[in-house]
PDB file of C-alpha atoms in Angstrom:
ATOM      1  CA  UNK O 482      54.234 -24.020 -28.357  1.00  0.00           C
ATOM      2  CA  UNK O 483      51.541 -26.092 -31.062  1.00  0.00           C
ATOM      3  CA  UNK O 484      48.730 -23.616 -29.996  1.00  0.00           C
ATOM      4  CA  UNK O 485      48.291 -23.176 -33.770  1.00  0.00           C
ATOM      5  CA  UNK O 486      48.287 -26.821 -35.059  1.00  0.00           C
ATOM      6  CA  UNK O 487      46.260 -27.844 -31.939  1.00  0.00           C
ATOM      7  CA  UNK O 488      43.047 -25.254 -33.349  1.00  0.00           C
ATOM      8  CA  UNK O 489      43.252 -26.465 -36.954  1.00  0.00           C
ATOM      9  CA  UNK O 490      40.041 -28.306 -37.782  1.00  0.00           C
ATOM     10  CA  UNK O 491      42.440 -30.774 -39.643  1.00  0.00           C
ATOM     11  CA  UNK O 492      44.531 -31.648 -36.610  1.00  0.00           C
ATOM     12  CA  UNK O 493      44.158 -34.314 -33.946  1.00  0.00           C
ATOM     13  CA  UNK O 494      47.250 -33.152 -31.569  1.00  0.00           C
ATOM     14  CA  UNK O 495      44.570 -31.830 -28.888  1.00  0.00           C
ATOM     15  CA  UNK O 496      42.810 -35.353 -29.030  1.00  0.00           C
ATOM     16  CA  UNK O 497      46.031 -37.360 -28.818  1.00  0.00           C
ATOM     17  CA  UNK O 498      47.540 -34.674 -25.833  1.00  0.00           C
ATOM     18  CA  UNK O 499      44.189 -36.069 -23.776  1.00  0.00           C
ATOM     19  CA  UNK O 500      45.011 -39.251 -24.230  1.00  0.00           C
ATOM     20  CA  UNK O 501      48.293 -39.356 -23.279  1.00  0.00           C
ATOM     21  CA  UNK O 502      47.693 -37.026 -20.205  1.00  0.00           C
ATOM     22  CA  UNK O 503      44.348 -40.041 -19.073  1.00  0.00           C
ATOM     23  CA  UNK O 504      48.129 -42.922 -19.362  1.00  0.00           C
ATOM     24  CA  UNK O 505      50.663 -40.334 -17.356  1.00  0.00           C
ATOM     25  CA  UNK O 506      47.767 -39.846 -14.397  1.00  0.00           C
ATOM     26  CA  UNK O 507      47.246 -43.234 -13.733  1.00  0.00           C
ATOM     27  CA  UNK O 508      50.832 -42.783 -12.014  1.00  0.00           C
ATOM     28  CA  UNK O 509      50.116 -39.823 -10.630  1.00  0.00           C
ATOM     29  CA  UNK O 510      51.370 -39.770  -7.050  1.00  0.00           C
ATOM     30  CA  UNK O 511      52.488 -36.492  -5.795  1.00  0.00           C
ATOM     31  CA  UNK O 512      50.415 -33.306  -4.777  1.00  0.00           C
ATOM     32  CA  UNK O 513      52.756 -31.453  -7.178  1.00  0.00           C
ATOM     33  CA  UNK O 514      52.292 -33.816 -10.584  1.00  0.00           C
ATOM     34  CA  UNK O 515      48.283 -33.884  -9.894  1.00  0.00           C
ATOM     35  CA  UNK O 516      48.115 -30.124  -9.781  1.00  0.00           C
ATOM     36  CA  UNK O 517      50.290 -29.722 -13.249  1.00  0.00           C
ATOM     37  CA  UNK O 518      47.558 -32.151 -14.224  1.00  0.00           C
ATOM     38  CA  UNK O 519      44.908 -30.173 -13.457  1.00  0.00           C
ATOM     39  CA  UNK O 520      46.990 -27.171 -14.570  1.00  0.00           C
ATOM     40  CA  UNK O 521      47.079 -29.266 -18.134  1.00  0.00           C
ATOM     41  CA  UNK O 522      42.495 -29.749 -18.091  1.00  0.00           C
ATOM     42  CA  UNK O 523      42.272 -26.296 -18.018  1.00  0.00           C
ATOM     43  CA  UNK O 524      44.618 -25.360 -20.770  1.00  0.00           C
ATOM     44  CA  UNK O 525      42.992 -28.339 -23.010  1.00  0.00           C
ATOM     45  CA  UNK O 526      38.996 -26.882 -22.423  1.00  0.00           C
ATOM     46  CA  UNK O 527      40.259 -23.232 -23.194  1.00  0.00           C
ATOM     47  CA  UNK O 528      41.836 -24.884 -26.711  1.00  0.00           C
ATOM     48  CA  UNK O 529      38.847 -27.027 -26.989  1.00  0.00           C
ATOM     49  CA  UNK O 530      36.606 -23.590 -26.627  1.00  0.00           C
ATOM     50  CA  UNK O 531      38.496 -22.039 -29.083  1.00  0.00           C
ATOM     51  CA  UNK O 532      38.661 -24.967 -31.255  1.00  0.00           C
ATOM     52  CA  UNK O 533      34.553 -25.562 -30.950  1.00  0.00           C
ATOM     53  CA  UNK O 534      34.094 -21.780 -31.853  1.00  0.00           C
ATOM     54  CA  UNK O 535      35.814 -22.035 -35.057  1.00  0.00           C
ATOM     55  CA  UNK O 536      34.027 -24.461 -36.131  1.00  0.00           C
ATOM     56  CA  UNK O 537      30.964 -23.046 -39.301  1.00  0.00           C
ATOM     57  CA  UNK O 538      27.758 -25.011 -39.142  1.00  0.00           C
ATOM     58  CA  UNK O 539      24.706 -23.749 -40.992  1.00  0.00           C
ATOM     59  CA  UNK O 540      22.598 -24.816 -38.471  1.00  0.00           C
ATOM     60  CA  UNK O 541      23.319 -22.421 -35.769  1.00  0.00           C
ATOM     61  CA  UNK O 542      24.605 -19.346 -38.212  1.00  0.00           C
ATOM     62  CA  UNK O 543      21.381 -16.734 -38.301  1.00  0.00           C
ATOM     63  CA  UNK O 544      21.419 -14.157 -40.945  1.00  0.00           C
ATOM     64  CA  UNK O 545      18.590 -11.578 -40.424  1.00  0.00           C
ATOM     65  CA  UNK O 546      19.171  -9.858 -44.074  1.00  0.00           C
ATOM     66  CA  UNK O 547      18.883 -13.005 -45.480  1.00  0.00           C
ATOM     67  CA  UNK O 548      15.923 -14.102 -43.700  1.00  0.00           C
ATOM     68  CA  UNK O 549      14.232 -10.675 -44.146  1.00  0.00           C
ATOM     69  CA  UNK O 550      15.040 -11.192 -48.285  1.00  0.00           C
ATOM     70  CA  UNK O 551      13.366 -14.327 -48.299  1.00  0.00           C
ATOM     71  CA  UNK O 552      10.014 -13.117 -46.082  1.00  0.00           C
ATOM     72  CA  UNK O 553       9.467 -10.385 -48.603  1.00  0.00           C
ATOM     73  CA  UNK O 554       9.996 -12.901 -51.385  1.00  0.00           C
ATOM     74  CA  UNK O 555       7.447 -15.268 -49.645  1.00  0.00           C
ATOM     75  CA  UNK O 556       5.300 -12.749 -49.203  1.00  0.00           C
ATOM     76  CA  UNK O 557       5.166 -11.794 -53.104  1.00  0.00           C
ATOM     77  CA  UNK O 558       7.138  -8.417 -53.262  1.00  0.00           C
ATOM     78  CA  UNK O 559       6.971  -6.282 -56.055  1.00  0.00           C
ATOM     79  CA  UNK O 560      10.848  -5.302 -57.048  1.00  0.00           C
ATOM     80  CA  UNK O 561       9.989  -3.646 -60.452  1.00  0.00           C
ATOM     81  CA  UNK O 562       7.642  -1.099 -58.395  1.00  0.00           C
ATOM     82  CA  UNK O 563      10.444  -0.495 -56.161  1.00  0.00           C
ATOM     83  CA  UNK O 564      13.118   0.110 -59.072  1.00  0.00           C
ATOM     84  CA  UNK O 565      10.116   2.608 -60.727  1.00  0.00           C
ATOM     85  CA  UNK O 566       9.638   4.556 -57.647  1.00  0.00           C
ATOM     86  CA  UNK O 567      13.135   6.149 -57.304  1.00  0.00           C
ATOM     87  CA  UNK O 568      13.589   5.379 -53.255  1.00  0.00           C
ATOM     88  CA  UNK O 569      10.317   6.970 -52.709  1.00  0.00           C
ATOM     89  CA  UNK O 570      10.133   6.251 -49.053  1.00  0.00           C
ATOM     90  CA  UNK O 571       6.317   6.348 -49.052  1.00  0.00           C
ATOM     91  CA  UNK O 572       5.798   4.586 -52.216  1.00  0.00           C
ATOM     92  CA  UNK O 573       8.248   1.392 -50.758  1.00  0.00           C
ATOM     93  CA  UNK O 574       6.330   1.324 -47.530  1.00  0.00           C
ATOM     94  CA  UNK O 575       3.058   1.239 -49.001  1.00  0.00           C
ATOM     95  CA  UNK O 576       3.207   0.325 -52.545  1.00  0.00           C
ATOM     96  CA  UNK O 577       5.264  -2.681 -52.889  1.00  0.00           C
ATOM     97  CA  UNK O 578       3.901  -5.366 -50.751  1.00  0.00           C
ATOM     98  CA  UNK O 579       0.272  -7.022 -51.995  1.00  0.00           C
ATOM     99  CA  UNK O 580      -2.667  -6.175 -49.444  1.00  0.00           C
ATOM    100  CA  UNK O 581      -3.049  -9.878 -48.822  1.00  0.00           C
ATOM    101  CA  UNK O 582       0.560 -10.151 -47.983  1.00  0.00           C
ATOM    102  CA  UNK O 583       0.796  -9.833 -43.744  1.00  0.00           C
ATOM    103  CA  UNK O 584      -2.743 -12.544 -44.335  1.00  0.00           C
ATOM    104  CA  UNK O 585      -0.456 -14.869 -46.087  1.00  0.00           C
ATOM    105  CA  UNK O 586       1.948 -14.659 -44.002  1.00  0.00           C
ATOM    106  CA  UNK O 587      -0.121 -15.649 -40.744  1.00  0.00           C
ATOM    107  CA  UNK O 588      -1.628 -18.346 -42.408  1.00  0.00           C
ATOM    108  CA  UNK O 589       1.958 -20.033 -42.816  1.00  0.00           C
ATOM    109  CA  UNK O 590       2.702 -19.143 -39.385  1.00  0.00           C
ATOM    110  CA  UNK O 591      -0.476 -20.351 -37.774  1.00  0.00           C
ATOM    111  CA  UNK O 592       1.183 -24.608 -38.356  1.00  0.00           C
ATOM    112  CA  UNK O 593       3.528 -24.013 -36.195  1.00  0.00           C
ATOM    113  CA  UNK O 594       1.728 -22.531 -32.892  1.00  0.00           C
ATOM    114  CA  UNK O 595      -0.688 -24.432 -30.597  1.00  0.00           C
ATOM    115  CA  UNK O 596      -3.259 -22.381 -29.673  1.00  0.00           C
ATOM    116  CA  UNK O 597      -6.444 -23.376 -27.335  1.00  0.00           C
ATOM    117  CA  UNK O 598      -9.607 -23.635 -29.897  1.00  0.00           C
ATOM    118  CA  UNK O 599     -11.901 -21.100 -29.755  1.00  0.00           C
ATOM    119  CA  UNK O 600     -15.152 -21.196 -27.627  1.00  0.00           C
ATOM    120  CA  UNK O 601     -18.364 -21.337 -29.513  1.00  0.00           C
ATOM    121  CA  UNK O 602     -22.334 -21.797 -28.561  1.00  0.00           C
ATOM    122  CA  UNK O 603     -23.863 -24.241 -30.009  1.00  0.00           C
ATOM    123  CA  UNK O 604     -27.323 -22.826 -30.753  1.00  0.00           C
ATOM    124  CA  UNK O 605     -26.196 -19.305 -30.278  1.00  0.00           C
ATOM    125  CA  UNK O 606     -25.214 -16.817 -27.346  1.00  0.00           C
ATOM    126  CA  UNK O 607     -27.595 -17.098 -23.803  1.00  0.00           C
ATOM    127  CA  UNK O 608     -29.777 -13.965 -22.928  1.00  0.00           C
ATOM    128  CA  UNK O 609     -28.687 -12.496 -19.947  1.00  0.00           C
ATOM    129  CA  UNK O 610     -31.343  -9.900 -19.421  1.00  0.00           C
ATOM    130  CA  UNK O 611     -31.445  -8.648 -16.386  1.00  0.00           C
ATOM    131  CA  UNK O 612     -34.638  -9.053 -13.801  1.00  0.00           C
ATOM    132  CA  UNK O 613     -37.393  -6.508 -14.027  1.00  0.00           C
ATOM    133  CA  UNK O 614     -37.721  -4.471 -10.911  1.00  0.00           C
ATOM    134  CA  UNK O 615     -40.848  -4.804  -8.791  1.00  0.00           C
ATOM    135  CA  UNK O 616     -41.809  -1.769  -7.515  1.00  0.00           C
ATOM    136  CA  UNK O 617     -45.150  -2.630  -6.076  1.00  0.00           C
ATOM    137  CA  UNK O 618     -43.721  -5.071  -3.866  1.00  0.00           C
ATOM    138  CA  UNK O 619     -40.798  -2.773  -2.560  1.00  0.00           C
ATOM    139  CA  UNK O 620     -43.233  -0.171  -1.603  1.00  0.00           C
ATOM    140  CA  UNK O 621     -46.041  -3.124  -0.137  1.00  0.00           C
ATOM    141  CA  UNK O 622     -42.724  -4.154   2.038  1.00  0.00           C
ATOM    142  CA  UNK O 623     -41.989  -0.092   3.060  1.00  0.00           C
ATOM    143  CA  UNK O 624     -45.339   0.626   4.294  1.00  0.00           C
ATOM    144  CA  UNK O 625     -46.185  -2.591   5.823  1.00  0.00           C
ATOM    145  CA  UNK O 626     -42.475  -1.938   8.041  1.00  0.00           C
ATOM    146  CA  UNK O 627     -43.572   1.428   8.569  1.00  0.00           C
ATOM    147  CA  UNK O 628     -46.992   0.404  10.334  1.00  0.00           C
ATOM    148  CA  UNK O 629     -44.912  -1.687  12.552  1.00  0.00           C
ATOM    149  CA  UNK O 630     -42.335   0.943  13.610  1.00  0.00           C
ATOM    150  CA  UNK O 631     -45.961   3.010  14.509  1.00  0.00           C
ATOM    151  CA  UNK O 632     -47.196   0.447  16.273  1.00  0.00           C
ATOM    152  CA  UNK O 633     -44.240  -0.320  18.902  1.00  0.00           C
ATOM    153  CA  UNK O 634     -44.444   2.265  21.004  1.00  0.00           C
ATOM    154  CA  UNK O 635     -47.987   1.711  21.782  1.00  0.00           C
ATOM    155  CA  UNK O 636     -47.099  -2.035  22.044  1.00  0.00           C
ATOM    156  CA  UNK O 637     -44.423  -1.288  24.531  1.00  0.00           C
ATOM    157  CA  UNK O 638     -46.403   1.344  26.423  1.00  0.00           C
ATOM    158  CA  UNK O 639     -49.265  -1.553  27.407  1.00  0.00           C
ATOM    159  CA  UNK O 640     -46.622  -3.813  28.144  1.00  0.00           C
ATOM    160  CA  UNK O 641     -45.334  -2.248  30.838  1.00  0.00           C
ATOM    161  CA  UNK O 642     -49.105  -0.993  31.885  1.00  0.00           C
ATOM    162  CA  UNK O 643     -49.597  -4.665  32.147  1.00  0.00           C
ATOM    163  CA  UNK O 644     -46.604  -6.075  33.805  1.00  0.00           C
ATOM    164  CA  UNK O 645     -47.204  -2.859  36.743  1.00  0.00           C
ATOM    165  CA  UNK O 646     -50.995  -4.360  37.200  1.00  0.00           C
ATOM    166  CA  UNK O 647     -49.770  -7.711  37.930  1.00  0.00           C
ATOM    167  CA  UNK O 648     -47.585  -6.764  40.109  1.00  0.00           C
ATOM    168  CA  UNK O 649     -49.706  -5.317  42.171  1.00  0.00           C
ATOM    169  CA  UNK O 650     -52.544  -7.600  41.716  1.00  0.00           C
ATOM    170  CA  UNK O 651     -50.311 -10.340  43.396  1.00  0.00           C
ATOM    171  CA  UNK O 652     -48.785  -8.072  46.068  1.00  0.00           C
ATOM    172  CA  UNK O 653     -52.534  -7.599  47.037  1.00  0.00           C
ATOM    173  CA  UNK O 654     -52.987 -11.151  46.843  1.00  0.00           C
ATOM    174  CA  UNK O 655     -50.304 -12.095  49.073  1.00  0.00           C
ATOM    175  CA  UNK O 656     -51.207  -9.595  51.784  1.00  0.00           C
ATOM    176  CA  UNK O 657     -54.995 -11.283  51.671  1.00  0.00           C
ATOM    177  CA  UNK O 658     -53.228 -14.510  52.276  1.00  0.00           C
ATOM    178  CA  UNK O 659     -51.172 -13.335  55.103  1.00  0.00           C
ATOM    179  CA  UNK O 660     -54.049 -10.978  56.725  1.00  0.00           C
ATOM    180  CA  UNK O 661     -56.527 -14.105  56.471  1.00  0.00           C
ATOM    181  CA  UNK O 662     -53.899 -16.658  57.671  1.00  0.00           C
ATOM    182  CA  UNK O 663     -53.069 -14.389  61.104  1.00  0.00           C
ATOM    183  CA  UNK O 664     -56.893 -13.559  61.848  1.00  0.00           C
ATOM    184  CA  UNK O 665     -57.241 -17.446  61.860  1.00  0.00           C
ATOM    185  CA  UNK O 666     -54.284 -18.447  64.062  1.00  0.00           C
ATOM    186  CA  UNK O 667     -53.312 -14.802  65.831  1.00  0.00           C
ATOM    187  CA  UNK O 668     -50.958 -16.737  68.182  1.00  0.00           C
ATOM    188  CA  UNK O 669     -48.924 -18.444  65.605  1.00  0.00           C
ATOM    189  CA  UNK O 670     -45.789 -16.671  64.005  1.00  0.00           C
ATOM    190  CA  UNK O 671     -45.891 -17.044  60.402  1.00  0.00           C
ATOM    191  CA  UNK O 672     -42.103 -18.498  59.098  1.00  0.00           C
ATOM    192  CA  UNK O 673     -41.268 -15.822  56.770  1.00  0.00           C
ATOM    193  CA  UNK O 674     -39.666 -18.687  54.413  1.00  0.00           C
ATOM    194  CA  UNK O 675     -42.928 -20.979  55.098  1.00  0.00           C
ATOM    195  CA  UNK O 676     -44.515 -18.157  53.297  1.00  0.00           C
ATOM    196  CA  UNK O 677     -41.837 -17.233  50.657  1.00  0.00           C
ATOM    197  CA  UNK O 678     -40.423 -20.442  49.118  1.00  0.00           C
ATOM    198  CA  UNK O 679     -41.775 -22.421  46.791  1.00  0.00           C
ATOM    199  CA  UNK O 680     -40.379 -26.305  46.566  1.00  0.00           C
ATOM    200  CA  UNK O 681     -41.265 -26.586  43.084  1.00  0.00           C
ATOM    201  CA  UNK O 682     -39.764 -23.484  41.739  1.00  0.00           C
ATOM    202  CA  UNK O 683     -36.789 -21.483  42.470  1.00  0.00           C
ATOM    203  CA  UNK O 684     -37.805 -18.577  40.067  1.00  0.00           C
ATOM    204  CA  UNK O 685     -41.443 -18.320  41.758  1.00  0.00           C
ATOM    205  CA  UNK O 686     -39.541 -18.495  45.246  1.00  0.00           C
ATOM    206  CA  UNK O 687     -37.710 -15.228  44.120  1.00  0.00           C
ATOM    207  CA  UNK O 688     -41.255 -13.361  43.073  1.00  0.00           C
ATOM    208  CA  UNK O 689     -42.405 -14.073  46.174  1.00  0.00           C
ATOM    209  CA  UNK O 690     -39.646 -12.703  47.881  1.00  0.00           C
ATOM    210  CA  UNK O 691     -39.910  -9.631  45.646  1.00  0.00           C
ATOM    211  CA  UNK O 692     -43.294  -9.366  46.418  1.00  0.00           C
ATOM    212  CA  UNK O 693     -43.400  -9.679  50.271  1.00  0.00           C
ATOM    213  CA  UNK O 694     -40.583  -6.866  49.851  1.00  0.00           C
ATOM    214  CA  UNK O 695     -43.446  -4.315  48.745  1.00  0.00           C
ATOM    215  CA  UNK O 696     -45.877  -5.324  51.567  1.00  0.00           C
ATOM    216  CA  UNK O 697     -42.900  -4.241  54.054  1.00  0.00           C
ATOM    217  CA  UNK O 698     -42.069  -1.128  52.342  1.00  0.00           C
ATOM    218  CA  UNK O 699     -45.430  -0.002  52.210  1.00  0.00           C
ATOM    219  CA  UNK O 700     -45.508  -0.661  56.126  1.00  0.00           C
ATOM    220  CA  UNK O 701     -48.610  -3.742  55.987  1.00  0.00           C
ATOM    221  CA  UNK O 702     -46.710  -6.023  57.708  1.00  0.00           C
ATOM    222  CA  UNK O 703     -42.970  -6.667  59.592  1.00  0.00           C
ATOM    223  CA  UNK O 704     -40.426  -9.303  59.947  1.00  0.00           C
ATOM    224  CA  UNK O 705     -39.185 -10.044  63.612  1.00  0.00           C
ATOM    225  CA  UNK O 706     -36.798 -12.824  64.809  1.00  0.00           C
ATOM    226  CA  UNK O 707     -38.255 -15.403  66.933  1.00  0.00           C
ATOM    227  CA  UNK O 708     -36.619 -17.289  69.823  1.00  0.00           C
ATOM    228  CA  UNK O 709     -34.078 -19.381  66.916  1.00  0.00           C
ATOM    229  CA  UNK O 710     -33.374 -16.220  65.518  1.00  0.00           C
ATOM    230  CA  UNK O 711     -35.813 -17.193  62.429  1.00  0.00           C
ATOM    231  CA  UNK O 712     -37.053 -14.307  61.097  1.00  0.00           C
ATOM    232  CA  UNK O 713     -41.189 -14.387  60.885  1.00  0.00           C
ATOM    233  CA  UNK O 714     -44.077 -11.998  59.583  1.00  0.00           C
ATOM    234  CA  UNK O 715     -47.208 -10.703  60.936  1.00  0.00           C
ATOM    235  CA  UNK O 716     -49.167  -8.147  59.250  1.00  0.00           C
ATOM    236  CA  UNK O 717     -50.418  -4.677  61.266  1.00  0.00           C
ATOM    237  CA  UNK O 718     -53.231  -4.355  62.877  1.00  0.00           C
ATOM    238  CA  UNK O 719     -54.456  -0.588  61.688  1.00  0.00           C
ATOM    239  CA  UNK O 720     -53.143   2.437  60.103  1.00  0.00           C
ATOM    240  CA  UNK O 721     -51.779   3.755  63.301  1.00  0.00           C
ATOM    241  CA  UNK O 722     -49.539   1.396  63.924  1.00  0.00           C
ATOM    242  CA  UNK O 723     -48.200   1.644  59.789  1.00  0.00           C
ATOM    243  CA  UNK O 724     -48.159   5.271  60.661  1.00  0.00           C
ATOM    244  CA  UNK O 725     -45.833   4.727  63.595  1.00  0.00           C
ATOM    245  CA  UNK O 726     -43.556   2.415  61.490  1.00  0.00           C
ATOM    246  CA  UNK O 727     -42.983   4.999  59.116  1.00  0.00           C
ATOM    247  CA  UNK O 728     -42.243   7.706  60.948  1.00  0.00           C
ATOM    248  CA  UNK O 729     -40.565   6.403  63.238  1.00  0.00           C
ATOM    249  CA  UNK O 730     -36.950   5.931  60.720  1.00  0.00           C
ATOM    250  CA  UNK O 731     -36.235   2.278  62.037  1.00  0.00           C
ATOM    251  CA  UNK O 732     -37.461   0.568  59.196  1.00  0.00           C
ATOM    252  CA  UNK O 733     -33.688  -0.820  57.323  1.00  0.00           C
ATOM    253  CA  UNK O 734     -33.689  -2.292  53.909  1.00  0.00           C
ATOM    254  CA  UNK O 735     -31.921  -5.502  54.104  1.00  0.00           C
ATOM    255  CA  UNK O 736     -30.689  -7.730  50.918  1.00  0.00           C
ATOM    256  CA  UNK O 737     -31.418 -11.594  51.038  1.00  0.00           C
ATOM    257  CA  UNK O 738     -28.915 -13.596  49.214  1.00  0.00           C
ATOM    258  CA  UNK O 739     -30.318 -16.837  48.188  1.00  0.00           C
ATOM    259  CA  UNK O 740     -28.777 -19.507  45.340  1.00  0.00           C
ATOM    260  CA  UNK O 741     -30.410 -22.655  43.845  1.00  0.00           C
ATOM    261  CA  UNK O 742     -28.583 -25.029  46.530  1.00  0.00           C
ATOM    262  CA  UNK O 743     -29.937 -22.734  49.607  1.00  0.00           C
ATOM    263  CA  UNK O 744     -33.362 -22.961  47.889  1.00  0.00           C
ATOM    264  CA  UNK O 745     -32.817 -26.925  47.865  1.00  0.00           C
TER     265      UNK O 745
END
C-alpha cells in the first residue's frame, strides 16, 4: 500500500518496517507467523533493489560519448578543420587528428599498466654461428668402416678354419691317450668317466665328452658295460674290426645328460 513512499530517496518507512519486523520476531512462535516473516524479507530486498537502483552516483554512471569527446580533446583535435571540410568522410578520418596523436595517447596510458621490463645484452647480442662441417673427418670415418665391413668375412672364414683344426687336433689327441693307455695295461677296462671328467672343470668335462663322441662315431673305439653295469672304452684293434662296426648297423647314438651336481 506505501510502495511509493517506501522508494523515495527521502523516506525512511523501509528502514523503520525492518526494525519493527527484527521486535515482532523475537515472539515469533508459530510455523505460520515465521513464514509471513519470511514472506515480509523478501518483499523488503525486492524494495531495497528497487530502492538501491534508483539511486544516481557519478561513480558508477559510464558515458562513452562523453568519454570519446574528451579522448579526442586530449588528444589535440582539430574542430575548425572539421567545420571546413563539409562532413568529408575522408578528410575527418585522416585530417583532423595530429600524427603524434595515437603516440600521445600511449604515453598517458603506459602509467597505468605493469609490464615486465624489457630484456637487453649488456655488451651486445651473442654469435650463434653455427659449427663448420668437417668433411675430411666424415669421409676418414666412411672408409676406415668400410675396410672393416671387407675385412669380416675373411675374419670369420679363419675363425671357423681354426676352431675345426682344434677340434680335431684334440680328438687325435685323446685317441693317442686312449690307444697308448690300453697297449700298456690291455687287461684293464678303461672307466669311460675316469677318462671323461675333469674334477676341476665342469665345462672341460663336457669337451671331453664331445670329443670322445667323435672317436665313437668314427668307429676307433666302443663303450661296453662291465660287470656294475659301468659303461667302459677300449679302442679297436685294426681297420677290420672298424669296418665290421660300421657295417654292421648296431652302432646307436645315445644322449648323456649330465648337470653341475652329477659332475660334483
Amino acid at each position: 500500500e506505501n510502495r511509493e513512499d517506501m522508494l523515495s530517496s527521502k523516506s525512511d518507512r523501509l528502514t523503520e518496517a525492518l526494525e519493527e519486523a527484527n521486535k515482532l520476531f523475537s515472539g515469533v512462535s508459530r510455523a505460520r507467523e515465521a513464514a509471513l516473516d519470511a514472506q515480509f524479507l523478501v518483499l523488503a530486498s525486492n524494495l531495497g533493489k528497487e530502492k538501491a537502483n534508483e539511486l544516481h552516483s557519478e561513480m558508477t554512471a559510464f558515458d562513452s560519448l562523453a568519454f570519446a569527446e574528451d579522448l579526442l580533446t586530449f588528444m589535440g583535435i582539430n574542430r575548425i578543420e572539421v567545420e571546413d571540410d563539409d562532413g568529408d568522410s575522408e578528410g575527418v578520418s585522416g585530417g583532423y587528428l595530429p600524427s603524434n596523436a595515437w603516440h600521445k595517447l600511449g604515453q598517458e596510458t603506459e602509467k597505468y599498466f605493469r609490464r615486465a621490463p624489457s630484456f637487453h645484452y649488456m655488451f651486445g647480442s651473442f654469435k650463434s654461428d653455427p659449427p663448420v662441417p668437417r668433411q675430411r673427418i666424415e669421409r676418414q670415418k666412411k672408409a676406415t668402416s668400410g675396410k672393416e665391413k671387407r675385412a669380416m668375412p675373411a675374419q670369420l672364414k679363419k675363425m671357423e678354419e681354426s676352431h675345426q683344426e682344434a677340434t680335431e687336433k684334440e680328438v687325435e689327441r685323446i685317441l693317442g691317450l686312449l690307444q697308448t693307455h690300453f697297449k700298456n695295461d690291455p687287461d684293464t677296462p678303461i672307466s669311460f668317466f675316469d677318462l671323461v671328467v675333469d674334477p676341476n672343470s665342469f665345462a672341460r668335462t663336457v669337451e671331453n665328452i664331445f670329443h670322445v663322441s667323435f672317436i665313437i662315431r668314427d668307429g676307433f673305439a666302443r663303450l661296453k658295460l662291465d660287470d656294475d653295469k659301468l659303461p667302459i672304452i677300449e679302442p679297436l684293434k685294426d681297420n677290420e674290426e672298424r669296418g665290421n662296426s660300421r657295417s654292421s648297423g648296431a652302432r646307436n647314438q645315445v644322449v648323456i645328460s649330465l648337470n653341475h651336481q652329477e659332475w660334483k
